CSV table of C-alpha atoms in Angstrom, one decimal:
chain,number,residue,atom,x,y,z
A,1,MET,CA,123.2,-134.6,57.2
A,2,SER,CA,120.3,-135.0,59.1
A,3,VAL,CA,119.0,-138.2,58.4
A,4,LEU,CA,120.8,-140.5,55.4
A,5,GLU,CA,119.4,-143.7,54.9
A,6,GLY,CA,119.9,-146.6,52.3
A,7,GLY,CA,123.3,-144.1,52.0
A,8,LYS,CA,127.1,-144.5,51.4
A,9,PRO,CA,129.8,-142.2,50.5
A,10,CYS,CA,131.5,-143.9,47.9
A,11,THR,CA,132.3,-144.4,44.0
A,12,ASP,CA,129.4,-147.3,42.8
A,13,CYS,CA,128.0,-144.9,40.8
A,14,GLY,CA,130.9,-143.3,39.3
A,15,VAL,CA,133.0,-140.1,40.2
A,16,LEU,CA,130.5,-137.5,39.9
A,17,VAL,CA,132.3,-134.3,40.9
A,18,GLU,CA,135.4,-135.0,42.8
A,19,GLY,CA,136.1,-138.6,45.4
A,20,THR,CA,133.1,-140.4,46.6
A,21,ALA,CA,129.6,-138.8,46.4
A,22,LEU,CA,126.6,-139.6,48.9
A,23,TYR,CA,125.4,-143.3,46.9
A,24,PHE,CA,122.0,-145.1,47.3
A,25,GLY,CA,121.6,-148.2,46.7
A,26,GLY,CA,119.9,-150.3,50.1
A,27,ALA,CA,116.9,-152.3,50.0
A,28,GLY,CA,114.4,-150.0,51.8
A,29,ALA,CA,114.5,-146.7,52.1
A,30,ARG,CA,116.6,-144.2,49.9
A,31,GLN,CA,117.2,-141.2,51.3
A,32,ALA,CA,119.0,-137.9,52.3
A,33,VAL,CA,117.1,-135.7,54.5
A,34,THR,CA,118.6,-131.9,55.9
A,35,ALA,CA,118.7,-130.3,59.8
A,36,ASP,CA,116.4,-128.0,59.4
A,37,LEU,CA,118.1,-124.9,57.4
A,38,ASP,CA,117.6,-121.1,57.8
A,39,LEU,CA,117.1,-120.1,54.6
A,40,ARG,CA,115.5,-116.5,54.8
A,41,GLY,CA,117.6,-114.6,51.8
A,42,ALA,CA,118.6,-117.5,50.2
A,43,LYS,CA,117.9,-117.9,46.1
A,44,PHE,CA,118.5,-121.5,45.0
A,45,VAL,CA,119.9,-125.0,46.0
A,46,GLU,CA,122.5,-126.5,43.6
A,47,TYR,CA,124.2,-130.0,43.1
A,48,TRP,CA,125.1,-132.6,41.6
A,49,ALA,CA,122.9,-135.7,40.9
A,50,ARG,CA,122.9,-139.6,38.4
A,51,ILE,CA,120.5,-141.5,38.0
A,52,GLY,CA,122.2,-145.3,37.0
A,53,SER,CA,124.4,-145.3,34.5
A,54,GLU,CA,125.2,-145.3,30.8
A,55,ASP,CA,127.4,-148.6,30.9
A,56,ASN,CA,124.7,-149.6,32.7
A,57,MET,CA,126.9,-150.9,35.7
A,58,THR,CA,126.1,-153.4,38.0
A,59,MET,CA,126.1,-151.3,41.1
A,60,CYS,CA,124.6,-148.8,38.8
A,61,HIS,CA,122.6,-149.9,36.2
A,62,ARG,CA,119.8,-148.0,34.3
A,63,PRO,CA,117.0,-147.1,35.5
A,64,THR,CA,114.1,-148.6,33.2
A,65,CYS,CA,110.6,-146.7,34.5
A,66,ARG,CA,109.2,-143.5,36.3
A,67,ARG,CA,109.0,-144.6,39.8
A,68,GLU,CA,113.1,-145.3,39.8
A,69,GLY,CA,113.3,-141.4,39.3
A,70,VAL,CA,114.1,-139.3,41.8
A,71,LEU,CA,112.2,-136.2,43.6
A,72,LEU,CA,113.4,-133.4,45.9
A,73,ASP,CA,111.0,-131.8,48.4
A,74,TYR,CA,111.2,-129.4,51.7
A,75,SER,CA,109.8,-129.2,54.7
A,76,VAL,CA,108.5,-126.0,56.3
A,77,ASP,CA,106.6,-127.6,59.6
A,78,GLY,CA,109.4,-130.1,60.8
A,79,GLY,CA,108.9,-133.1,58.1
A,80,VAL,CA,104.9,-134.0,58.7
A,81,SER,CA,104.4,-132.9,54.7
A,82,TRP,CA,106.4,-132.2,52.3
A,83,THR,CA,106.3,-130.0,49.1
A,84,LEU,CA,107.5,-131.4,45.5
A,85,LEU,CA,110.7,-129.0,44.1
A,86,HIS,CA,111.4,-131.5,41.6
A,87,GLU,CA,111.4,-134.2,40.2
A,88,MET,CA,115.1,-136.1,38.5
A,89,ASP,CA,114.1,-138.0,35.1
A,90,TYR,CA,115.1,-141.3,35.1
A,91,LEU,CA,115.6,-140.6,31.1
A,92,LYS,CA,117.8,-137.9,32.0
A,93,TYR,CA,120.3,-139.2,34.7
A,94,VAL,CA,122.4,-141.7,33.4
A,95,SER,CA,124.5,-139.3,32.8
A,96,VAL,CA,125.5,-136.7,35.8
A,97,ARG,CA,123.7,-133.2,35.4
A,98,ARG,CA,124.0,-130.2,37.5
A,99,ASP,CA,120.7,-129.2,39.1
A,100,TYR,CA,119.9,-125.3,39.6
A,101,ILE,CA,116.7,-124.5,41.8
A,102,VAL,CA,115.5,-121.6,42.2
A,103,LEU,CA,113.7,-121.9,46.1
A,104,PRO,CA,110.3,-120.8,45.7
A,105,GLU,CA,108.7,-118.0,49.1
A,106,GLY,CA,107.2,-120.7,50.5
A,107,ALA,CA,110.5,-122.8,51.1
A,108,LEU,CA,112.5,-119.5,52.8
A,109,THR,CA,111.9,-120.0,56.1
A,110,ASN,CA,113.9,-120.0,59.1
A,111,ALA,CA,113.5,-123.9,59.1
A,112,THR,CA,113.1,-125.8,55.7
A,113,ARG,CA,114.6,-128.7,55.6
A,114,LEU,CA,115.7,-130.4,52.4
A,115,ARG,CA,114.6,-134.0,51.3
A,116,TRP,CA,116.7,-136.2,48.4
A,117,TRP,CA,114.9,-139.4,48.1
A,118,GLN,CA,113.6,-142.6,46.0
A,119,PRO,CA,110.0,-143.6,45.5
A,120,PHE,CA,109.5,-147.6,46.9
A,121,THR,CA,108.7,-150.0,45.0
A,122,ILE,CA,104.6,-150.6,44.5
A,123,SER,CA,103.5,-154.5,44.8
A,124,SER,CA,99.8,-154.6,44.7
A,125,GLY,CA,99.3,-151.9,46.9
A,126,LEU,CA,101.7,-151.6,48.7
A,127,ALA,CA,105.3,-149.9,49.5
A,128,THR,CA,107.7,-152.7,48.7
A,129,PRO,CA,111.5,-153.1,49.6
A,130,SER,CA,113.4,-153.6,46.8
A,131,LEU,CA,117.0,-153.8,45.0
A,132,GLU,CA,115.8,-153.6,42.0
A,133,ARG,CA,115.7,-149.4,41.6
A,134,ALA,CA,118.4,-148.0,40.0
A,135,GLN,CA,120.8,-146.9,43.0
A,136,TRP,CA,121.8,-143.1,42.4
A,137,ALA,CA,124.5,-141.0,43.8
A,138,ILE,CA,124.4,-137.0,44.9
A,139,ASP,CA,127.6,-134.9,44.9
A,140,ASN,CA,128.3,-131.2,45.9
A,141,ILE,CA,124.9,-129.6,47.0
A,142,LEU,CA,124.8,-126.5,48.2
A,143,VAL,CA,122.4,-123.7,49.5
A,144,GLY,CA,123.1,-119.9,48.2
A,145,GLY,CA,122.2,-116.0,47.3
A,146,GLY,CA,122.3,-115.2,51.1
A,147,CYS,CA,124.4,-111.9,50.7
A,148,GLY,CA,122.9,-110.6,47.3
A,149,GLN,CA,125.2,-111.2,44.1
A,150,LEU,CA,127.5,-108.1,45.3
A,151,SER,CA,126.6,-105.3,42.3
A,152,PRO,CA,128.4,-103.8,40.5
A,153,HIS,CA,131.5,-105.1,41.1
A,154,ALA,CA,130.8,-109.5,39.9
A,155,HIS,CA,127.6,-110.9,38.4
A,156,GLY,CA,125.3,-114.5,38.9
A,157,ASP,CA,125.4,-116.3,42.1
A,158,SER,CA,128.2,-115.8,44.8
A,159,LEU,CA,130.1,-118.0,47.5
A,160,TYR,CA,127.7,-117.2,50.4
A,161,PHE,CA,129.5,-118.5,54.4
A,162,ASN,CA,126.7,-118.8,56.7
A,163,GLY,CA,127.6,-122.3,58.5
A,164,CYS,CA,128.1,-122.8,61.7
A,165,LYS,CA,131.4,-124.7,62.4
A,166,MET,CA,134.7,-124.1,59.9
A,167,ARG,CA,133.8,-121.0,56.7
A,168,GLN,CA,136.6,-121.3,54.0
A,169,ALA,CA,136.9,-122.0,50.1
A,170,VAL,CA,140.0,-124.0,49.4
A,171,THR,CA,141.7,-123.8,45.5
A,172,LYS,CA,143.3,-127.3,44.4
A,173,PRO,CA,146.6,-127.1,43.8
A,174,LEU,CA,147.8,-124.3,40.9
A,175,ASP,CA,150.9,-123.5,38.8
A,176,LEU,CA,151.4,-120.5,39.8
A,177,THR,CA,154.5,-120.1,38.2
A,178,ARG,CA,153.9,-117.6,36.0
A,179,ALA,CA,151.3,-115.2,38.0
A,180,SER,CA,151.6,-111.6,39.1
A,181,LYS,CA,147.9,-110.3,40.0
A,182,ILE,CA,145.1,-112.2,42.3
A,183,MET,CA,142.2,-110.5,42.7
A,184,PHE,CA,138.3,-110.9,44.1
A,185,VAL,CA,135.2,-109.6,44.9
A,186,LEU,CA,134.3,-110.3,48.2
A,187,GLN,CA,131.6,-108.9,51.1
A,188,ILE,CA,131.8,-109.0,55.0
A,189,GLY,CA,127.8,-108.7,56.2
A,190,SER,CA,126.3,-105.9,54.4
A,191,VAL,CA,124.9,-101.6,54.9
A,192,ALA,CA,121.9,-103.6,55.3
A,193,GLN,CA,122.5,-106.1,58.2
A,194,THR,CA,119.7,-108.6,57.1
A,195,ASP,CA,119.5,-111.6,59.0
A,196,SER,CA,121.3,-114.0,55.9
A,197,CYS,CA,123.3,-111.3,55.9
A,198,ASN,CA,124.6,-108.6,58.7
A,199,ILE,CA,128.1,-108.2,60.8
A,200,ALA,CA,128.6,-106.7,64.1
A,201,LEU,CA,130.4,-104.1,64.2
A,202,ASP,CA,130.2,-103.0,67.6
A,203,GLN,CA,131.5,-106.3,69.6
A,204,ALA,CA,135.7,-106.1,70.7
A,205,ASP,CA,136.4,-109.1,68.8
A,206,THR,CA,135.1,-107.8,65.4
A,207,VAL,CA,138.8,-107.9,63.7
A,208,ASP,CA,138.7,-111.7,64.0
A,209,ARG,CA,136.2,-111.9,62.1
A,210,ALA,CA,138.1,-110.7,58.8
A,211,VAL,CA,138.3,-112.3,55.7
A,212,LEU,CA,142.1,-113.6,55.3
A,213,LEU,CA,143.7,-115.0,51.6
A,214,GLN,CA,146.3,-117.1,52.6
A,215,TYR,CA,148.5,-119.4,50.6
A,216,THR,CA,150.3,-122.8,51.2
A,217,VAL,CA,152.9,-124.8,48.9
A,218,ASN,CA,153.2,-127.5,51.6
A,219,ASN,CA,149.3,-129.0,50.8
A,220,GLY,CA,147.6,-126.8,53.9
A,221,VAL,CA,150.2,-127.8,56.9
A,222,SER,CA,151.4,-124.1,57.0
A,223,TRP,CA,149.6,-121.5,55.5
A,224,HIS,CA,151.1,-118.1,54.3
A,225,VAL,CA,148.5,-114.8,54.7
A,226,ILE,CA,148.7,-112.6,51.9
A,227,ALA,CA,146.1,-110.1,52.6
A,228,GLN,CA,143.5,-109.7,55.7
A,229,HIS,CA,140.4,-108.2,55.1
A,230,GLN,CA,138.3,-106.2,58.2
A,231,PRO,CA,134.1,-106.2,57.8
A,232,LYS,CA,134.4,-102.5,58.1
A,233,ASP,CA,136.0,-102.2,55.2
A,234,PHE,CA,134.0,-104.6,53.7
A,235,ILE,CA,130.4,-104.0,54.7
A,236,LYS,CA,130.3,-102.8,50.9
A,237,ALA,CA,131.3,-105.6,48.1
A,238,GLN,CA,134.7,-104.2,47.2
A,239,ARG,CA,136.8,-105.6,44.3
A,240,VAL,CA,140.5,-106.2,46.0
A,241,SER,CA,144.0,-107.1,43.9
A,242,TYR,CA,147.4,-108.5,45.7
A,243,ASN,CA,150.5,-108.9,44.1
A,244,ILE,CA,151.3,-113.1,44.2
A,245,PRO,CA,154.4,-113.7,46.8
A,246,LEU,CA,157.4,-114.8,45.4
A,247,GLU,CA,157.2,-117.4,47.3
A,248,ALA,CA,154.0,-118.2,46.2
A,249,ARG,CA,154.9,-118.5,42.1
A,250,VAL,CA,155.3,-121.9,42.0
A,251,LYS,CA,153.6,-125.7,41.2
A,252,GLY,CA,151.2,-127.0,43.6
A,253,VAL,CA,150.1,-124.0,45.5
A,254,MET,CA,147.1,-123.7,47.0
A,255,LEU,CA,144.9,-120.3,48.1
A,256,ARG,CA,142.0,-120.6,51.2
A,257,TRP,CA,139.8,-117.9,51.7
A,258,TRP,CA,139.3,-118.0,55.7
A,259,GLN,CA,137.1,-116.7,58.5
A,260,PRO,CA,138.8,-117.5,61.8
A,261,ARG,CA,136.4,-116.7,64.0
A,262,HIS,CA,132.0,-116.1,63.7
A,263,GLU,CA,129.1,-116.1,66.0
A,264,GLY,CA,127.6,-119.0,63.7
A,265,ALA,CA,124.9,-119.4,61.4
A,266,GLY,CA,122.8,-116.3,61.0
A,267,HIS,CA,126.1,-114.3,61.6
A,268,ASP,CA,128.8,-112.1,60.3
A,269,GLN,CA,128.4,-113.9,57.0
A,270,TRP,CA,130.6,-113.2,54.0
A,271,ALA,CA,130.2,-113.6,49.9
A,272,LEU,CA,133.6,-114.0,47.6
A,273,ASP,CA,132.7,-113.6,43.6
A,274,HIS,CA,134.6,-113.3,40.8
A,275,VAL,CA,137.9,-115.1,41.3
A,276,GLU,CA,141.0,-114.1,39.0
A,277,VAL,CA,144.3,-115.2,38.5
A,278,VAL,CA,146.1,-113.2,36.1
A,279,LEU,CA,149.3,-114.5,34.4
A,280,THR,CA,152.6,-112.6,33.5
A,281,ARG,CA,152.2,-112.9,30.2
A,282,LYS,CA,148.1,-111.3,30.2
A,283,GLN,CA,146.7,-114.6,30.0
A,284,ASN,CA,144.4,-115.0,32.7
A,285,TYR,CA,141.4,-117.6,33.8
A,286,MET,CA,138.4,-117.7,35.7
A,287,MET,CA,137.8,-119.8,38.6
A,288,ASN,CA,134.0,-120.6,37.7
A,289,PHE,CA,132.4,-121.0,41.2
A,290,ALA,CA,128.8,-122.2,39.5
A,291,ARG,CA,130.0,-125.1,38.6
A,292,GLN,CA,132.9,-124.3,41.4
A,293,THR,CA,135.4,-125.5,39.1
A,294,GLY,CA,138.8,-125.7,41.5
A,295,MET,CA,137.6,-125.0,44.2
A,296,ARG,CA,136.6,-127.3,47.4
A,297,ASN,CA,133.6,-124.8,49.6
A,298,TYR,CA,132.4,-125.5,52.8
A,299,TYR,CA,129.7,-122.3,53.3
A,300,SER,CA,126.9,-123.5,54.7
A,301,ARG,CA,125.3,-125.8,57.8
A,302,LYS,CA,123.9,-128.6,55.5
A,303,ARG,CA,127.1,-128.5,53.3
A,304,ARG,CA,129.2,-128.5,56.0
A,305,ALA,CA,127.2,-131.7,58.1
A,306,LEU,CA,127.4,-133.8,54.1
A,307,GLN,CA,131.1,-133.7,54.6
A,308,GLN,CA,130.6,-134.3,58.5
A,309,GLN,CA,128.9,-137.4,56.7
A,310,ARG,CA,131.4,-138.6,54.2
A,311,ARG,CA,134.1,-138.8,57.1
A,312,ALA,CA,131.9,-140.9,59.2
């Protein structure tokens, strides 16, 4: 986040998805504002949120009126003016909710910032700092849709990687003792070479911009390559399938998709969808990207900024 006021990473409003969330309980301004993002080609913003709590915890007490709600705005002029995207109704967020907001055309610029904020208490016509407002929290913010839906191999929204730092998706520890194959759909750049989904195929280091599928059996201390995916082979979405190595057919295995090299935001984007682990007894389970089940995702500048803020 570019601006964080009245908030900190903690679990004072409980766990929204996993681990800590950005919690807002300060007496003054309570807001989280992103840096200017390139949203050209983006389709949606998604996050999990809570305002107060059902059990009325001291550090996360139940809201009582509309002015304790939280607003999501966007600005395309550096924060001079803001346009409302969504109002989080104070009555509906005492339990954790996932919001999926379709971005309007006016927000799809190369310098759009997003803001989650809670209005001040108004007393005698003046905005007054107050600790009495219901506390709130947000988690797992993502902006997606830049590389499309990977049709006809997949459907719905895909994991889209356009960040300026590390680009990877890592599973939670999995039990692969009965697993036989890993299957998924991958696209790197696009034939159309759009601003939101392109890859430099004529560079000498293009092979370094491949996406690797790896596994670890020691919680990420060391990673082993299952497959490499070269950009020239994946400018159109491809569905692939690999046998899971015998060494990986144990409990506590983590899988990751990782791009070692890229030129930063606006370049060398890729998308991942429809991941499936096939079990030996013809059973399978899906990793549902819409709900981010079992995944820790790092795929946009905003999400990465949020991760950095949590470690601060």
